[in-house]
mmCIF file of C-alpha atoms in Angstrom:
data_model
loop_
_atom_site.group_PDB
_atom_site.id
_atom_site.type_symbol
_atom_site.label_atom_id
_atom_site.label_comp_id
_atom_site.label_asym_id
_atom_site.label_seq_id
_atom_site.Cartn_x
_atom_site.Cartn_y
_atom_site.Cartn_z
ATOM 1 C CA MET A 1 89.374 35.156 58.966
ATOM 2 C CA GLY A 2 86.587 37.400 60.092
ATOM 3 C CA GLY A 3 83.000 37.622 59.043
ATOM 4 C CA HIS A 4 80.519 40.408 59.188
ATOM 5 C CA PRO A 5 80.280 42.174 62.530
ATOM 6 C CA GLY A 6 77.674 40.600 64.768
ATOM 7 C CA THR A 7 77.618 37.295 62.895
ATOM 8 C CA PHE A 8 79.389 33.968 63.203
ATOM 9 C CA VAL A 9 80.769 32.231 60.131
ATOM 10 C CA PRO A 10 81.869 28.573 59.926
ATOM 11 C CA LEU A 11 85.576 27.797 60.005
ATOM 12 C CA ASP A 12 87.147 25.224 57.702
ATOM 13 C CA GLY A 13 87.536 22.026 59.687
ATOM 14 C CA GLY A 14 84.816 22.952 62.183
ATOM 15 C CA GLY A 15 84.178 25.694 64.678
ATOM 16 C CA ALA A 16 83.097 29.280 64.121
ATOM 17 C CA ALA A 17 84.553 32.784 63.934
ATOM 18 C CA ALA A 18 83.189 36.289 64.465
ATOM 19 C CA ALA A 19 84.696 39.755 64.349
ATOM 20 C CA PHE A 20 83.911 42.023 67.292
ATOM 21 C CA ASP A 21 84.861 45.618 67.922
ATOM 22 C CA GLU A 22 86.161 46.832 71.261
ATOM 23 C CA ILE A 23 82.724 47.945 72.531
ATOM 24 C CA GLU A 24 81.065 44.649 71.548
ATOM 25 C CA ILE A 25 83.764 42.673 73.355
ATOM 26 C CA SER A 26 83.256 44.834 76.446
ATOM 27 C CA ILE A 27 79.439 44.437 76.347
ATOM 28 C CA LEU A 28 79.605 40.663 75.835
ATOM 29 C CA ARG A 29 82.076 40.240 78.665
ATOM 30 C CA SER A 30 80.040 42.438 81.000
ATOM 31 C CA LEU A 31 76.822 40.519 80.226
ATOM 32 C CA ALA A 32 78.532 37.158 80.803
ATOM 33 C CA VAL A 33 79.939 38.359 84.154
ATOM 34 C CA GLN A 34 76.483 39.595 85.192
ATOM 35 C CA LEU A 35 75.049 36.201 84.214
ATOM 36 C CA LEU A 36 77.664 34.502 86.415
ATOM 37 C CA GLU A 37 76.675 36.766 89.322
ATOM 38 C CA LEU A 38 72.993 35.960 88.754
ATOM 39 C CA ILE A 39 73.564 32.192 88.657
ATOM 40 C CA GLY A 40 75.707 32.454 91.783
ATOM 41 C CA PRO A 41 78.703 30.492 93.025
ATOM 42 C CA GLY A 42 78.653 26.730 93.127
ATOM 43 C CA ASP A 43 78.480 24.827 96.363
ATOM 44 C CA GLU A 44 82.041 23.570 96.412
ATOM 45 C CA PRO A 45 82.405 20.481 98.588
ATOM 46 C CA ALA A 46 84.977 20.733 101.380
ATOM 47 C CA GLU A 47 88.290 18.983 100.696
ATOM 48 C CA ASP A 48 87.561 16.250 103.224
ATOM 49 C CA ALA A 49 83.936 15.831 102.102
ATOM 50 C CA ASP A 50 82.714 12.483 100.839
ATOM 51 C CA PRO A 51 82.753 12.812 97.006
ATOM 52 C CA LEU A 52 79.908 10.306 96.708
ATOM 53 C CA ALA A 53 77.762 12.346 99.082
ATOM 54 C CA ALA A 54 78.536 15.465 97.030
ATOM 55 C CA LEU A 55 77.392 13.613 93.916
ATOM 56 C CA PHE A 56 73.976 13.078 95.460
ATOM 57 C CA ALA A 57 73.723 16.497 97.100
ATOM 58 C CA GLU A 58 70.197 17.790 96.781
ATOM 59 C CA GLY A 59 69.379 21.107 95.227
ATOM 60 C CA PRO A 60 66.428 23.401 95.930
ATOM 61 C CA SER A 61 62.914 22.085 95.450
ATOM 62 C CA GLU A 62 61.187 25.442 94.927
ATOM 63 C CA PRO A 63 61.503 27.560 91.769
ATOM 64 C CA PRO A 64 63.592 30.762 92.156
ATOM 65 C CA SER A 65 61.681 33.931 93.078
ATOM 66 C CA ASP A 66 63.742 36.079 90.668
ATOM 67 C CA PRO A 67 61.876 36.045 87.308
ATOM 68 C CA ALA A 68 65.158 35.851 85.367
ATOM 69 C CA LEU A 69 66.343 32.836 87.359
ATOM 70 C CA ALA A 70 62.898 31.272 87.011
ATOM 71 C CA ARG A 71 63.370 31.463 83.209
ATOM 72 C CA LEU A 72 66.826 29.909 83.474
ATOM 73 C CA PHE A 73 65.592 27.155 85.796
ATOM 74 C CA PRO A 74 61.955 26.546 84.808
ATOM 75 C CA ASP A 75 59.682 23.916 86.290
ATOM 76 C CA ALA A 76 59.984 20.590 84.471
ATOM 77 C CA TYR A 77 56.281 19.840 84.848
ATOM 78 C CA GLY A 78 53.262 22.071 84.448
ATOM 79 C CA GLY A 79 53.590 25.431 82.785
ATOM 80 C CA PRO A 80 52.291 25.998 79.242
ATOM 81 C CA GLY A 81 52.274 22.261 78.420
ATOM 82 C CA ALA A 82 49.958 21.299 81.263
ATOM 83 C CA THR A 83 46.361 20.295 80.532
ATOM 84 C CA GLU A 84 43.243 20.755 82.611
ATOM 85 C CA ALA A 85 43.294 17.035 83.392
ATOM 86 C CA ASP A 86 46.646 17.404 85.189
ATOM 87 C CA ASP A 87 46.489 17.646 88.977
ATOM 88 C CA PRO A 88 48.317 20.909 89.945
ATOM 89 C CA GLU A 89 49.421 19.482 93.311
ATOM 90 C CA GLU A 90 50.858 16.392 91.649
ATOM 91 C CA LEU A 91 52.644 18.502 89.034
ATOM 92 C CA ARG A 92 54.155 20.673 91.776
ATOM 93 C CA ALA A 93 55.395 17.597 93.630
ATOM 94 C CA HIS A 94 56.962 16.147 90.471
ATOM 95 C CA SER A 95 58.584 19.503 89.635
ATOM 96 C CA ALA A 96 59.988 19.860 93.153
ATOM 97 C CA GLU A 97 61.510 16.386 93.024
ATOM 98 C CA PHE A 98 62.967 16.902 89.552
ATOM 99 C CA ARG A 99 64.408 20.294 90.543
ATOM 100 C CA ARG A 100 65.991 18.876 93.693
ATOM 101 C CA PHE A 101 68.039 16.369 91.715
ATOM 102 C CA THR A 102 68.860 18.390 88.581
ATOM 103 C CA GLU A 103 69.186 22.089 89.396
ATOM 104 C CA ASN A 104 72.696 21.896 90.875
ATOM 105 C CA ASP A 105 74.010 20.216 87.700
ATOM 106 C CA LEU A 106 72.153 22.683 85.524
ATOM 107 C CA ARG A 107 73.621 25.633 87.454
ATOM 108 C CA THR A 108 77.112 24.149 87.057
ATOM 109 C CA ARG A 109 76.648 23.792 83.301
ATOM 110 C CA LYS A 110 75.269 27.314 82.878
ATOM 111 C CA ARG A 111 78.124 28.716 84.983
ATOM 112 C CA GLU A 112 80.685 26.848 82.849
ATOM 113 C CA ASP A 113 79.069 28.171 79.650
ATOM 114 C CA ALA A 114 79.250 31.786 80.896
ATOM 115 C CA LEU A 115 82.835 31.272 82.108
ATOM 116 C CA ALA A 116 83.814 29.923 78.681
ATOM 117 C CA VAL A 117 82.553 33.169 77.120
ATOM 118 C CA VAL A 118 84.548 35.317 79.567
ATOM 119 C CA ARG A 119 87.716 33.243 79.107
ATOM 120 C CA SER A 120 87.582 33.213 75.313
ATOM 121 C CA LEU A 121 87.009 36.988 75.230
ATOM 122 C CA ASP A 122 89.892 37.536 77.666
ATOM 123 C CA ALA A 123 92.170 35.462 75.421
ATOM 124 C CA LEU A 124 91.551 37.685 72.382
ATOM 125 C CA THR A 125 94.418 39.723 70.968
ATOM 126 C CA PRO A 126 92.986 43.122 70.016
ATOM 127 C CA GLY A 127 94.083 44.730 66.762
ATOM 128 C CA GLY A 128 95.026 48.370 66.314
ATOM 129 C CA ASP A 129 91.367 49.428 66.418
ATOM 130 C CA GLY A 130 90.718 47.474 69.624
ATOM 131 C CA GLY A 131 88.647 44.897 67.753
ATOM 132 C CA ALA A 132 89.487 41.223 67.376
ATOM 133 C CA VAL A 133 88.404 38.034 65.647
ATOM 134 C CA LEU A 134 87.078 35.352 67.963
ATOM 135 C CA GLU A 135 87.627 31.758 66.849
ATOM 136 C CA LEU A 136 85.787 28.918 68.581
ATOM 137 C CA ASP A 137 86.244 25.169 68.278
ATOM 138 C CA GLY A 138 83.232 22.837 68.322
ATOM 139 C CA GLU A 139 83.020 22.509 72.101
ATOM 140 C CA GLN A 140 83.469 26.264 72.670
ATOM 141 C CA SER A 141 80.714 26.931 70.114
ATOM 142 C CA LEU A 142 78.288 24.818 72.144
ATOM 143 C CA ARG A 143 79.300 26.648 75.339
ATOM 144 C CA TRP A 144 78.750 30.010 73.640
ATOM 145 C CA LEU A 145 75.404 28.840 72.313
ATOM 146 C CA GLY A 146 74.285 27.897 75.826
ATOM 147 C CA ALA A 147 75.452 31.217 77.283
ATOM 148 C CA LEU A 148 73.872 33.313 74.497
ATOM 149 C CA ASN A 149 70.574 31.517 75.071
ATOM 150 C CA ASP A 150 70.777 32.107 78.836
ATOM 151 C CA LEU A 151 71.604 35.791 78.312
ATOM 152 C CA ARG A 152 68.597 36.236 76.018
ATOM 153 C CA LEU A 153 66.306 34.465 78.507
ATOM 154 C CA THR A 154 67.598 36.697 81.308
ATOM 155 C CA ILE A 155 67.155 39.923 79.330
ATOM 156 C CA ALA A 156 63.702 38.790 78.139
ATOM 157 C CA ALA A 157 62.675 38.255 81.769
ATOM 158 C CA ARG A 158 63.973 41.702 82.769
ATOM 159 C CA LEU A 159 62.114 43.309 79.844
ATOM 160 C CA GLU A 160 59.061 41.096 80.448
ATOM 161 C CA ILE A 161 59.240 39.907 76.836
ATOM 162 C CA SER A 162 57.464 36.632 76.090
ATOM 163 C CA GLU A 163 58.444 34.325 73.237
ATOM 164 C CA ASP A 164 55.281 35.430 71.425
ATOM 165 C CA ASP A 165 56.210 39.112 71.413
ATOM 166 C CA GLU A 166 56.776 40.489 67.950
ATOM 167 C CA ALA A 167 60.431 41.339 67.276
ATOM 168 C CA GLU A 168 59.136 44.049 64.935
ATOM 169 C CA GLY A 169 57.556 45.849 67.890
ATOM 170 C CA LEU A 170 60.877 45.752 69.719
ATOM 171 C CA TYR A 171 62.644 47.332 66.733
ATOM 172 C CA ARG A 172 60.142 50.185 66.734
ATOM 173 C CA LEU A 173 60.789 51.346 70.302
ATOM 174 C CA PRO A 174 61.527 55.100 70.362
ATOM 175 C CA ASP A 175 65.109 56.051 71.198
ATOM 176 C CA GLU A 176 64.042 57.768 74.428
ATOM 177 C CA ASP A 177 62.487 54.538 75.769
ATOM 178 C CA PRO A 178 64.670 53.462 78.730
ATOM 179 C CA ARG A 179 64.397 49.831 77.604
ATOM 180 C CA LYS A 180 65.945 50.587 74.204
ATOM 181 C CA PRO A 181 69.622 49.696 75.030
ATOM 182 C CA MET A 182 68.602 46.381 76.611
ATOM 183 C CA VAL A 183 66.268 45.601 73.696
ATOM 184 C CA MET A 184 69.091 46.291 71.227
ATOM 185 C CA ALA A 185 71.356 43.928 73.205
ATOM 186 C CA TYR A 186 68.579 41.291 73.168
ATOM 187 C CA LEU A 187 68.185 41.537 69.385
ATOM 188 C CA TRP A 188 71.963 41.568 68.811
ATOM 189 C CA LEU A 189 72.440 38.456 70.950
ATOM 190 C CA GLY A 190 69.628 36.815 68.962
ATOM 191 C CA GLY A 191 71.511 37.471 65.727
ATOM 192 C CA LEU A 192 74.718 36.033 67.188
ATOM 193 C CA GLN A 193 72.843 32.970 68.445
ATOM 194 C CA GLU A 194 71.135 32.385 65.097
ATOM 195 C CA THR A 195 74.328 32.604 63.039
ATOM 196 C CA LEU A 196 76.218 30.420 65.526
ATOM 197 C CA VAL A 197 73.501 27.744 65.220
ATOM 198 C CA GLU A 198 73.923 27.895 61.426
ATOM 199 C CA THR A 199 77.649 27.145 61.726
ATOM 200 C CA LEU A 200 76.786 23.998 63.717
ATOM 201 C CA THR A 201 74.192 22.791 61.203
ATOM 202 C CA PRO A 202 75.676 20.631 58.452
#
């Protein structure tokens, strides 16, 4: 059970499948590993640490300085949704507090999503041409969806693409533009994400 290259198709009984060639598998795995490196290792509590204390461990209160990480871990308050009536100092204080208590969990979830991508790619059995069909169950599909979204956010930050940028303009980049390979990866991941969402929509 395959599907067109670069697209997910629904599986009978739930889940999704996609056919990837050897190069696509290699690119996806490499991107997921780079995402893991960007997110960074978790703060593993020591074996004799108090598990309750670890549960309430505080995360950072300031947004990351790396633009890609700032897209992955945006401020909860302020930003585009803020109005002129909002007090910037108050918004910053609320964002800092929210970040302190949620960012560690968010990092853990994003790390687990990226790891799920790496593990499912590593478990593939390549055919004679080096390609393989990836099959995901419902939970794996959600993990992949999270990781694909994070990868697109990261690449968009590196390319300084905003959500308002026209995809058409990205398609028209000349081949000699140094951003072209990353733009093609961004658009490809968008297609994967879109078709995976469709398999989850009844």
